PDB file of C-alpha atoms in Angstrom:
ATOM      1  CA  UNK A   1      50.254 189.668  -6.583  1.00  0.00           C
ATOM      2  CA  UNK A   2      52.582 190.282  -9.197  1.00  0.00           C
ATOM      3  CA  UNK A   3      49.998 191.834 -11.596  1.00  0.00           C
ATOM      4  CA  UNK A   4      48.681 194.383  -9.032  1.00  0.00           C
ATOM      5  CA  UNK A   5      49.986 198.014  -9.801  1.00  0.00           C
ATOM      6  CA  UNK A   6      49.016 201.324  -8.337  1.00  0.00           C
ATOM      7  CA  UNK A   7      47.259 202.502 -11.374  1.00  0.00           C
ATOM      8  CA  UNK A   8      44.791 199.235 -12.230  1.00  0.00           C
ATOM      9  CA  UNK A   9      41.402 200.117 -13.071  1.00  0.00           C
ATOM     10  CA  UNK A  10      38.851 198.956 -10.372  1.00  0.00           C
ATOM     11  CA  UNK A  11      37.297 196.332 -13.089  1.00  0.00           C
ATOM     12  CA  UNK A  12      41.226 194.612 -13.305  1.00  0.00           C
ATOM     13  CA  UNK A  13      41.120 194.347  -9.594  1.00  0.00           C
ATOM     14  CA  UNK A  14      37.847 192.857  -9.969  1.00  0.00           C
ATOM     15  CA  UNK A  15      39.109 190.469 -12.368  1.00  0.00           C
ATOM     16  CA  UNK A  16      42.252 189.334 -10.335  1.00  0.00           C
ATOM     17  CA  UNK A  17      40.280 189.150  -6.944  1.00  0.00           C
ATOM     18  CA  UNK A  18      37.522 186.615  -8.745  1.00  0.00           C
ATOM     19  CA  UNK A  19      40.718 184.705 -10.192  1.00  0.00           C
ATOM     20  CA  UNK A  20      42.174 184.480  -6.631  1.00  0.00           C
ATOM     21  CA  UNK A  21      38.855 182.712  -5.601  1.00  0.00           C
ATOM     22  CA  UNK A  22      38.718 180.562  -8.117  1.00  0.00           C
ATOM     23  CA  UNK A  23      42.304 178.938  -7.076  1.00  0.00           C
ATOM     24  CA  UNK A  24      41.176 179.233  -3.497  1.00  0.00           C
ATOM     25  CA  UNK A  25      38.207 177.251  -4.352  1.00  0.00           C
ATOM     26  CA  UNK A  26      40.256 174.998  -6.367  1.00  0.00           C
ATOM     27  CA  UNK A  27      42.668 173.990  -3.524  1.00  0.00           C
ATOM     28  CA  UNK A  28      39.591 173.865  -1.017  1.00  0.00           C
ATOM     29  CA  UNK A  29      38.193 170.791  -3.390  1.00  0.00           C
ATOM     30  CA  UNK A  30      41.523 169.440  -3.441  1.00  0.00           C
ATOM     31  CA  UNK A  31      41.974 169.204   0.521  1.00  0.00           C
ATOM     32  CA  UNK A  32      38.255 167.849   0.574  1.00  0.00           C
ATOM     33  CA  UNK A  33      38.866 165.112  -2.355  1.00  0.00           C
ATOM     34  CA  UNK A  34      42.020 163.921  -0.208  1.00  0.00           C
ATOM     35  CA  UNK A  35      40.686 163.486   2.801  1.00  0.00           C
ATOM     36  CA  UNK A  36      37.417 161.188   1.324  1.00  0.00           C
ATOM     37  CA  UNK A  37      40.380 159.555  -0.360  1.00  0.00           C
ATOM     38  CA  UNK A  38      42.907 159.445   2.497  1.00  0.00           C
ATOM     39  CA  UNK A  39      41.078 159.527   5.699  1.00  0.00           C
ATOM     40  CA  UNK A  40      41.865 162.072   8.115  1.00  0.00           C
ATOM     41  CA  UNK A  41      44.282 160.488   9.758  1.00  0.00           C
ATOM     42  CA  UNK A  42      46.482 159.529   6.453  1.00  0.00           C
ATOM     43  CA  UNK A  43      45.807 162.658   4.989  1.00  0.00           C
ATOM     44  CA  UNK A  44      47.354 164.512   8.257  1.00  0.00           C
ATOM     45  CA  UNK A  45      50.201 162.468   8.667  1.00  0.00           C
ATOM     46  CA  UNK A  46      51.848 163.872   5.871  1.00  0.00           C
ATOM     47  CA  UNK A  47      53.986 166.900   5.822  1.00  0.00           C
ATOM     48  CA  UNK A  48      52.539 167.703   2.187  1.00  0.00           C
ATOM     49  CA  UNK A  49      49.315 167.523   3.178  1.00  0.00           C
ATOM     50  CA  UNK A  50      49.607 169.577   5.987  1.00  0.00           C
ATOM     51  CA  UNK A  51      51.193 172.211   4.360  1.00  0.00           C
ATOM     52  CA  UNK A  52      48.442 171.821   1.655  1.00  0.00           C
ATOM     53  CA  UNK A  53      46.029 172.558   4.384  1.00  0.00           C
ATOM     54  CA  UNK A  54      47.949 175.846   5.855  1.00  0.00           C
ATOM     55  CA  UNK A  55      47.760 176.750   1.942  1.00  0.00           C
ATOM     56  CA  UNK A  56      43.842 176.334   2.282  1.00  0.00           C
ATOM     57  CA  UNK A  57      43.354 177.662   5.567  1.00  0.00           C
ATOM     58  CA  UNK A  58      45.315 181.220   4.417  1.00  0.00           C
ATOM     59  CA  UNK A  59      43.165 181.397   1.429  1.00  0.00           C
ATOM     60  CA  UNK A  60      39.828 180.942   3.221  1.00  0.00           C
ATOM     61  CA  UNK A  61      41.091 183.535   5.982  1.00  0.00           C
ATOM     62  CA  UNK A  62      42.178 185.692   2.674  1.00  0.00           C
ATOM     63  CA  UNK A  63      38.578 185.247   1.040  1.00  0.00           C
ATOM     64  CA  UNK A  64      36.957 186.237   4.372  1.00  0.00           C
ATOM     65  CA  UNK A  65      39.000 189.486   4.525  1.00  0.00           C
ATOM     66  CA  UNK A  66      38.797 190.449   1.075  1.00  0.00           C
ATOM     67  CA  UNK A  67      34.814 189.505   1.215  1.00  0.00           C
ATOM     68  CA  UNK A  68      34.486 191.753   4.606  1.00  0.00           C
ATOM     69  CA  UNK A  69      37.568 194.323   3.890  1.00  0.00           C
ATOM     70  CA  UNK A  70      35.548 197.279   5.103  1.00  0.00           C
ATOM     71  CA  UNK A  71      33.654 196.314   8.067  1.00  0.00           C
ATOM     72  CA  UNK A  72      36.504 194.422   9.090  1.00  0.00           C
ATOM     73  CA  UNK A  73      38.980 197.865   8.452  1.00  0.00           C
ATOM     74  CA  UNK A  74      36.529 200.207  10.322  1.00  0.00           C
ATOM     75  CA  UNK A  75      35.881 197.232  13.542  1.00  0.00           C
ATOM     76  CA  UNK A  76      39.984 196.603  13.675  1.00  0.00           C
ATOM     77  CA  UNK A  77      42.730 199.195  13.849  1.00  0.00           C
ATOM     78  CA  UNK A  78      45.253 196.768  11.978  1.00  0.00           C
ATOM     79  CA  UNK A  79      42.825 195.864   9.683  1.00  0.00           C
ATOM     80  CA  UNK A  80      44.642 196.753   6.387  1.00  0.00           C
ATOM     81  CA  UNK A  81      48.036 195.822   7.870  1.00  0.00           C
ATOM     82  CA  UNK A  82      46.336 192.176   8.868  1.00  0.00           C
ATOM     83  CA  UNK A  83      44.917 192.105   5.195  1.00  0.00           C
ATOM     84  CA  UNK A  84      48.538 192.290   3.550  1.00  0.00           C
ATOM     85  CA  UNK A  85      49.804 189.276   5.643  1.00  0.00           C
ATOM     86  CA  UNK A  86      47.433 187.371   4.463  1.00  0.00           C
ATOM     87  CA  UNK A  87      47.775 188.426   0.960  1.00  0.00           C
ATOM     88  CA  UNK A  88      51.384 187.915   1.191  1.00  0.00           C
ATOM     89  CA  UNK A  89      50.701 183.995   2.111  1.00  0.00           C
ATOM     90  CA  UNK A  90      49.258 183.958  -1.477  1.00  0.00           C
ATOM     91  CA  UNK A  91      53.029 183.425  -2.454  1.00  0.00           C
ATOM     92  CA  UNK A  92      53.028 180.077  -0.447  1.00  0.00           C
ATOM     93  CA  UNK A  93      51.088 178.553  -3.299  1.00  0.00           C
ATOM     94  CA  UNK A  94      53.657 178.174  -5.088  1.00  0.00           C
ATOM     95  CA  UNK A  95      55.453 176.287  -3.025  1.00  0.00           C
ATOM     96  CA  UNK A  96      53.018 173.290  -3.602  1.00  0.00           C
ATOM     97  CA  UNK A  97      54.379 172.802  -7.067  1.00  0.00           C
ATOM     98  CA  UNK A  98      57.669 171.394  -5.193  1.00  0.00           C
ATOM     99  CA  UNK A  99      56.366 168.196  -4.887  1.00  0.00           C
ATOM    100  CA  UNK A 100      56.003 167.607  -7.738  1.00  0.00           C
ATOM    101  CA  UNK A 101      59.714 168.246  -9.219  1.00  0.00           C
ATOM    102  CA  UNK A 102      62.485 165.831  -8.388  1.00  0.00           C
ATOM    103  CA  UNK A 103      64.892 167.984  -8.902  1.00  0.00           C
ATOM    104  CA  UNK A 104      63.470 170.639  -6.531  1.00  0.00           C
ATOM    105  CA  UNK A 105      62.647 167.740  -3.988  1.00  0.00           C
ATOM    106  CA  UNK A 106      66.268 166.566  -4.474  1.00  0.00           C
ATOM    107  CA  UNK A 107      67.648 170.029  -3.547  1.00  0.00           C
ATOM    108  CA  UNK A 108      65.381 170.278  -0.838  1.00  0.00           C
ATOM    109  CA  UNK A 109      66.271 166.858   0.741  1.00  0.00           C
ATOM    110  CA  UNK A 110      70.212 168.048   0.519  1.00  0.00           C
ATOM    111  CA  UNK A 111      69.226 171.482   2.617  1.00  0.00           C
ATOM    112  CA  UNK A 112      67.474 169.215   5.081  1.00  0.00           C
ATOM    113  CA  UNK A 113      70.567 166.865   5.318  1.00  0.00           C
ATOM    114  CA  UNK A 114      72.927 169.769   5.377  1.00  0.00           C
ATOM    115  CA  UNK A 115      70.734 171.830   7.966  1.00  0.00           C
ATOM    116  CA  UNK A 116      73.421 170.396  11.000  1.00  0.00           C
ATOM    117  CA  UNK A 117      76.479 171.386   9.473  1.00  0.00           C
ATOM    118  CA  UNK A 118      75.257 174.782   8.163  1.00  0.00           C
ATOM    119  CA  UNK A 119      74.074 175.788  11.837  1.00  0.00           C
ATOM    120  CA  UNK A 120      77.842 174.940  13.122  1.00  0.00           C
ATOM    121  CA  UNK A 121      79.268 177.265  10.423  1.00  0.00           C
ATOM    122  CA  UNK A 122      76.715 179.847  11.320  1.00  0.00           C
ATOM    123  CA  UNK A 123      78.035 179.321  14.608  1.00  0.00           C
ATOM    124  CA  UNK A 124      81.032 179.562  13.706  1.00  0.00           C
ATOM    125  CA  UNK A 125      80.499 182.648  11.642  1.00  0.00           C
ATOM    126  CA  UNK A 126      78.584 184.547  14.590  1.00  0.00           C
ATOM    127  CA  UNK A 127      81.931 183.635  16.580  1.00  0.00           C
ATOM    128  CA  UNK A 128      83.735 185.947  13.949  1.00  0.00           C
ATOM    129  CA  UNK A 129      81.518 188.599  14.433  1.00  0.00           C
ATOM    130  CA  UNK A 130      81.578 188.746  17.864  1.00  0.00           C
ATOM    131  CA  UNK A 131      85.634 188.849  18.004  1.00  0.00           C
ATOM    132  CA  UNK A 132      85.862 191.695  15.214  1.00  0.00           C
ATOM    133  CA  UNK A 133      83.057 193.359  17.040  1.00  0.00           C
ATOM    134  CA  UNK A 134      85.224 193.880  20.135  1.00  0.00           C
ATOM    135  CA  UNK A 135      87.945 194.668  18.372  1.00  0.00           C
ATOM    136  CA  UNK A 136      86.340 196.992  16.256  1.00  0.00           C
ATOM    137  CA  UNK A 137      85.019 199.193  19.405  1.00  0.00           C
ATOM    138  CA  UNK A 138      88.721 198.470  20.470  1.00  0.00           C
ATOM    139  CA  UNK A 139      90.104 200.113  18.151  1.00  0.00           C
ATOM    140  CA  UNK A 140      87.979 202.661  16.446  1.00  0.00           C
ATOM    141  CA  UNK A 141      85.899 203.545  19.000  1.00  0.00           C
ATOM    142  CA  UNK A 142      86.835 207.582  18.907  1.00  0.00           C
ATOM    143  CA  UNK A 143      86.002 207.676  15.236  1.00  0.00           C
ATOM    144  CA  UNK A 144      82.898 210.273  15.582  1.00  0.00           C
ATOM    145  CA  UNK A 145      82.468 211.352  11.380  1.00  0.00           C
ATOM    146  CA  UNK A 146      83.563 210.082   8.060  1.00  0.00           C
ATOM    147  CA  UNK A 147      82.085 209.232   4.945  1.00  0.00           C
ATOM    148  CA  UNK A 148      79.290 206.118   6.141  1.00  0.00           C
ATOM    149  CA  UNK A 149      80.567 207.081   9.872  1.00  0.00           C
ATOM    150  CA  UNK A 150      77.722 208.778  11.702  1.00  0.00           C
ATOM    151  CA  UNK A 151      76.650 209.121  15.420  1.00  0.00           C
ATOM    152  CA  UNK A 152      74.318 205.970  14.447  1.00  0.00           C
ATOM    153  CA  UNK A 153      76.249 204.288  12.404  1.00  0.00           C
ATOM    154  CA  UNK A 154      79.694 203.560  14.209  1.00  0.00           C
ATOM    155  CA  UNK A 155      81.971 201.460  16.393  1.00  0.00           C
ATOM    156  CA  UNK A 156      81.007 203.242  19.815  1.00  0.00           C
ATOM    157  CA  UNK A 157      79.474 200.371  21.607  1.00  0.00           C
ATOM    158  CA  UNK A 158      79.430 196.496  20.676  1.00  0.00           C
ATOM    159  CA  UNK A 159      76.037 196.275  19.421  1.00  0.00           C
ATOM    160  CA  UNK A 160      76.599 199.425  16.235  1.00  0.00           C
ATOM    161  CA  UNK A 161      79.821 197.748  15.802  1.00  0.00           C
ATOM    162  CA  UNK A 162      78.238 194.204  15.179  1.00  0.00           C
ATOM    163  CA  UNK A 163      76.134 195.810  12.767  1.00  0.00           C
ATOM    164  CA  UNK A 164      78.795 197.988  11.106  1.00  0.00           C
ATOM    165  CA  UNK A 165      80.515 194.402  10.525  1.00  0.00           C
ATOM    166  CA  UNK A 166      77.195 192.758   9.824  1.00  0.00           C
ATOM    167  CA  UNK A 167      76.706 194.827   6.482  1.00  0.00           C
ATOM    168  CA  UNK A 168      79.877 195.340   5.489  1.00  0.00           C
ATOM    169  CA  UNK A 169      80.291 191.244   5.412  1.00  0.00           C
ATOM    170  CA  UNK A 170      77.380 191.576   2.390  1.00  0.00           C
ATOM    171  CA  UNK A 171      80.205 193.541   0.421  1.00  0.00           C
ATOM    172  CA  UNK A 172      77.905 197.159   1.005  1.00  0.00           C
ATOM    173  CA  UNK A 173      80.818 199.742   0.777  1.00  0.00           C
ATOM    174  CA  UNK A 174      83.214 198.079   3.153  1.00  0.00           C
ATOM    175  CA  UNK A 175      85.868 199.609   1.338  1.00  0.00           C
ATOM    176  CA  UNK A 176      84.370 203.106   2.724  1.00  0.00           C
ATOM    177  CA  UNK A 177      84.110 202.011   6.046  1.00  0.00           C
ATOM    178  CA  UNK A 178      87.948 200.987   5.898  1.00  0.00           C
ATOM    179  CA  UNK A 179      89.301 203.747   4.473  1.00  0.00           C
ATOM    180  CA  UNK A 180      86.970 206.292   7.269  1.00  0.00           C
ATOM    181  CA  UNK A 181      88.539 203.945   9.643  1.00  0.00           C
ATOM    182  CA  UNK A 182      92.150 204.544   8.713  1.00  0.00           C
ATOM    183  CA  UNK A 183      91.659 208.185   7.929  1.00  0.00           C
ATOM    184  CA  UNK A 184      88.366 209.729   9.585  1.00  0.00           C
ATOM    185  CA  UNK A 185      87.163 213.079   9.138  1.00  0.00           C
ATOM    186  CA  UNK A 186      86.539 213.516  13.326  1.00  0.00           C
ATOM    187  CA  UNK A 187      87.551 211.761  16.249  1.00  0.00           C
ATOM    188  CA  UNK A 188      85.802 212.585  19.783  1.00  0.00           C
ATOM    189  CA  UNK A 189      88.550 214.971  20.483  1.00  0.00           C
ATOM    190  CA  UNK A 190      88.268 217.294  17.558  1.00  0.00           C
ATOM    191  CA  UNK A 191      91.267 216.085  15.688  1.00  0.00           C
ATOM    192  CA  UNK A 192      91.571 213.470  12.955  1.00  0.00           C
ATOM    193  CA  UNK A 193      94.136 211.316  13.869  1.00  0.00           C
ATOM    194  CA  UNK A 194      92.726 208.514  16.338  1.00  0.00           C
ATOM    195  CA  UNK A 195      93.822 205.470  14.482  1.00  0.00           C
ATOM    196  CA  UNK A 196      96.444 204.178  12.537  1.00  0.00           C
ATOM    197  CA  UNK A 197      96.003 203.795   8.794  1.00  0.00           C
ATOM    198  CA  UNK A 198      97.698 200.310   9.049  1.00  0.00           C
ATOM    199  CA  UNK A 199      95.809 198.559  11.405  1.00  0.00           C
ATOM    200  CA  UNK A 200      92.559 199.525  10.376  1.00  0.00           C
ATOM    201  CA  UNK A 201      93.262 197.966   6.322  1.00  0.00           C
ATOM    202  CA  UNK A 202      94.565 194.922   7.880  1.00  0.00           C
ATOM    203  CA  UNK A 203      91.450 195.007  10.105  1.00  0.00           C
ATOM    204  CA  UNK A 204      89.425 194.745   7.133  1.00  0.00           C
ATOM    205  CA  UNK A 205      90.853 193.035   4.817  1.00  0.00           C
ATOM    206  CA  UNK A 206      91.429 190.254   7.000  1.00  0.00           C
ATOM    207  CA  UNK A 207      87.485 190.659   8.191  1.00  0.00           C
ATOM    208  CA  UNK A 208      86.605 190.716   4.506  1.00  0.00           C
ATOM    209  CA  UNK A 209      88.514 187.617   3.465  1.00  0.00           C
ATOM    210  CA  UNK A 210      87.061 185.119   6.718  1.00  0.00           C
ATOM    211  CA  UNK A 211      83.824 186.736   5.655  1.00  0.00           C
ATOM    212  CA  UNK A 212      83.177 187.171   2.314  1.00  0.00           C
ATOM    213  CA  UNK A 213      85.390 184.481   0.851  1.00  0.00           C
ATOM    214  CA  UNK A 214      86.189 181.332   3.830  1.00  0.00           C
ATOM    215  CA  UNK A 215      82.890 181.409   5.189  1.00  0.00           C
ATOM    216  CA  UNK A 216      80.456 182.185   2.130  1.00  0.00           C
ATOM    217  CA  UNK A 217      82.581 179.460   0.377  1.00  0.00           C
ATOM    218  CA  UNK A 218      82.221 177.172   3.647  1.00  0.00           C
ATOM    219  CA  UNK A 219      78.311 176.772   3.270  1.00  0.00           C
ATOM    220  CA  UNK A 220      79.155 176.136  -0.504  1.00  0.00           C
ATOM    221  CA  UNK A 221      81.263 173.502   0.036  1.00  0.00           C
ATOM    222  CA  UNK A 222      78.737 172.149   2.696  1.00  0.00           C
ATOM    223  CA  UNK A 223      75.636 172.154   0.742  1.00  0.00           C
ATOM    224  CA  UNK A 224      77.783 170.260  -2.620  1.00  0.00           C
ATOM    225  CA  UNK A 225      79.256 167.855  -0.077  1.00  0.00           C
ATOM    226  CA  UNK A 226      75.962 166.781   0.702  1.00  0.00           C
ATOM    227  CA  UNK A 227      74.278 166.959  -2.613  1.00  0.00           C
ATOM    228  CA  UNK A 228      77.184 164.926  -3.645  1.00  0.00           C
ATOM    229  CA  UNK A 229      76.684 162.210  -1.389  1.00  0.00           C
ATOM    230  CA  UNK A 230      73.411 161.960  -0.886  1.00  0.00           C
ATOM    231  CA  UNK A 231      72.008 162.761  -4.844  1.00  0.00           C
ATOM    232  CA  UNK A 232      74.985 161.882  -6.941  1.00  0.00           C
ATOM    233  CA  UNK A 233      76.873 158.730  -5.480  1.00  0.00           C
ATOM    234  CA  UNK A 234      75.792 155.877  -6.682  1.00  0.00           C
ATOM    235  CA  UNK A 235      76.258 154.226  -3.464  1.00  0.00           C
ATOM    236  CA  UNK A 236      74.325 157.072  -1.109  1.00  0.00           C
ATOM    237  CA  UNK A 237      71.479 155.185   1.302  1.00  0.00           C
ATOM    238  CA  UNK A 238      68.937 157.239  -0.696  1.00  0.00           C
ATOM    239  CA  UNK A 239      69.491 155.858  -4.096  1.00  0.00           C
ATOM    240  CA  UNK A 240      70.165 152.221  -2.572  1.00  0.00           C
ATOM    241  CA  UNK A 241      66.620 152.574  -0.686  1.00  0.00           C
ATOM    242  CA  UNK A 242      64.941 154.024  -3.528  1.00  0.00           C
ATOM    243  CA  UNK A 243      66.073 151.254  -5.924  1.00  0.00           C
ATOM    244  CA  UNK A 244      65.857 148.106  -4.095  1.00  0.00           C
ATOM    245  CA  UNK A 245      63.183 148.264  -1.353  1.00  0.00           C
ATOM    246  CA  UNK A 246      60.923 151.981  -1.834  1.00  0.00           C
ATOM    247  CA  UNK A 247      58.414 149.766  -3.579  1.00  0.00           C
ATOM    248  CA  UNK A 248      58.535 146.896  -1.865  1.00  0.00           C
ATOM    249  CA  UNK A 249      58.329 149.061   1.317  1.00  0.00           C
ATOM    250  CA  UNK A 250      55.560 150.822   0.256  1.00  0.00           C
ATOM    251  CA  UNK A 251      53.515 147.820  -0.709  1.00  0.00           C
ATOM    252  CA  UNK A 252      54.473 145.924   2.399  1.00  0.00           C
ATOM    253  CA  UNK A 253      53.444 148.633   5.014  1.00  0.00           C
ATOM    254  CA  UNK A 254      50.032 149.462   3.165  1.00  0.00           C
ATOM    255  CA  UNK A 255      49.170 145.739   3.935  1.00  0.00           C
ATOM    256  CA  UNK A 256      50.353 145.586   6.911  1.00  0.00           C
ATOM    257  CA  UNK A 257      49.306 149.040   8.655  1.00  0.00           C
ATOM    258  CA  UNK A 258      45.392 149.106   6.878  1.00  0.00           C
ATOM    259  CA  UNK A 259      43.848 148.896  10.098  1.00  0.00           C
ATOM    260  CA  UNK A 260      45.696 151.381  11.755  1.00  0.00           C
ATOM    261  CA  UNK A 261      45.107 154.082   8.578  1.00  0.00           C
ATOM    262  CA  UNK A 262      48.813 153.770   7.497  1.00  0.00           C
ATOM    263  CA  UNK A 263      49.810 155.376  10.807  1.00  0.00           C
ATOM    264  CA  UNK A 264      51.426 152.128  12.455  1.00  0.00           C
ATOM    265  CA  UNK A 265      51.994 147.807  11.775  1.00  0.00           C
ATOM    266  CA  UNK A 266      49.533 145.379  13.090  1.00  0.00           C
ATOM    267  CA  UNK A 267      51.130 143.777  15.832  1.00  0.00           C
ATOM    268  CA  UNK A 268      50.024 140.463  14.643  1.00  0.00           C
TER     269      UNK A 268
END
């Protein structure tokens, strides 16, 4: 995907279309080996494997389309459209070299572990919106024109004001915002003088510092805690579980759950 441009010569997409296949056909032999290997019910139990096959299944939809592109563009409206979903799942590939990186598996097991906490803040966050939201349509409501202040872009009802905040929490121009708050070019009765310069930089700069610096730093802290705890103590349950008993674990249940396919323990 990253080698497509809008000038390529037809032969070059040739080239990188037979190249796609080739991994396509590469990953469809690697499904097929595991589950000879596995079994299907081992290979399917893991979360790896399934995503493996989703991998697979995108690429075989992905051959099919690029194989039938035309009769499939001239049968479907949304033909083309369909086409560059599918080619975008190309990208999901990589995600199979995860696995087999530690540290990217490490990082990946703190976002899991961190996933609770990080919805609360978002939570949390979303409750900041929603006050400075109201307030916003509280107080600059009136405010019709200034520099980013447009009829569609404004604090008029809740919903432009949540999205007013929403962007300016990225750090877009919020300075512009506040200073067409505290001194707009038009209110809704002609004049220019509809709020008051203080309010509307304490406003902000108090929105600004929750968002941009408490909260952003929040999820930092959240995600380190974690990674801390879980990847860096010496005395986390991970590490202690990975030392002493992974293998002996491991070794233990494939005896004991053989029968089963790895899914469960005999009972005897």
């Amino acid at each position: 995907m990253a080698m497509t441009t809008e000038t390529q010569s037809d032969e070059f997409a040739e080239v990188l279309k037979y190249i796609n296949w080739s991994f396509a056909l590469v990953f469809l032999i690697e499904m097929i080996l595991k589950h000879l290997a596995l079994g299907f019910k081992r290979y399917w139990s893991s979360g790896w494997n399934q995503f493996d096959a989703f991998v697979v299944l995108a690429s075989i939809v992905d051959f099919f389309m690029d194989l039938f592109a035309q009769s499939l563009t001239n049968a479907v409206r949304v033909g083309p459209q369909l086409a560059r979903v599918f080619r975008v799942l190309r990208v999901s590939r990589l995600l199979k070299l995860v696995k087999k990186f530690d540290g990217l598996l490490e990082i990946l097991n703190t976002l899991s572990f961190s996933l609770p906490f990080l919805l609360n803040v978002g939570a949390l966050l979303f409750l900041v919106y929603f006050i400075f939201s109201i307030l916003g349509v509280f107080l600059f409501e009136d405010i019709t024109k200034g520099t980013l202040i447009t009829s569609k872009y404004n604090f008029t009802t809740f919903s432009e004001a949540l999205v007013v905040l929403f962007v300016a929490s990225t750090g877009e121009n919020w300075q512009v915002i506040m200073f067409d708050t505290a001194s707009p070019d038009e209110c809704v009765d002609g004049g220019t003088s509809c709020t008051t310069p203080a309010i509307a930089y304490v406003f902000w700069i108090v929105y600004i510092v929750i968002c941009q610096f408490i909260m952003l730093n929040l999820f930092i802290l959240i995600i380190l805690q974690q990674f801390e705890e879980y990847q860096l103590s010496d005395s986390s349950p991970v590490k202690e579980f990975n030392k002493k008993y992974d293998d002996d674990f491991r070794d233990v249940w494939e005896k004991q759950s053989k029968i089963h396919g790895g899914q469960k323990i005999h009972e005897n």
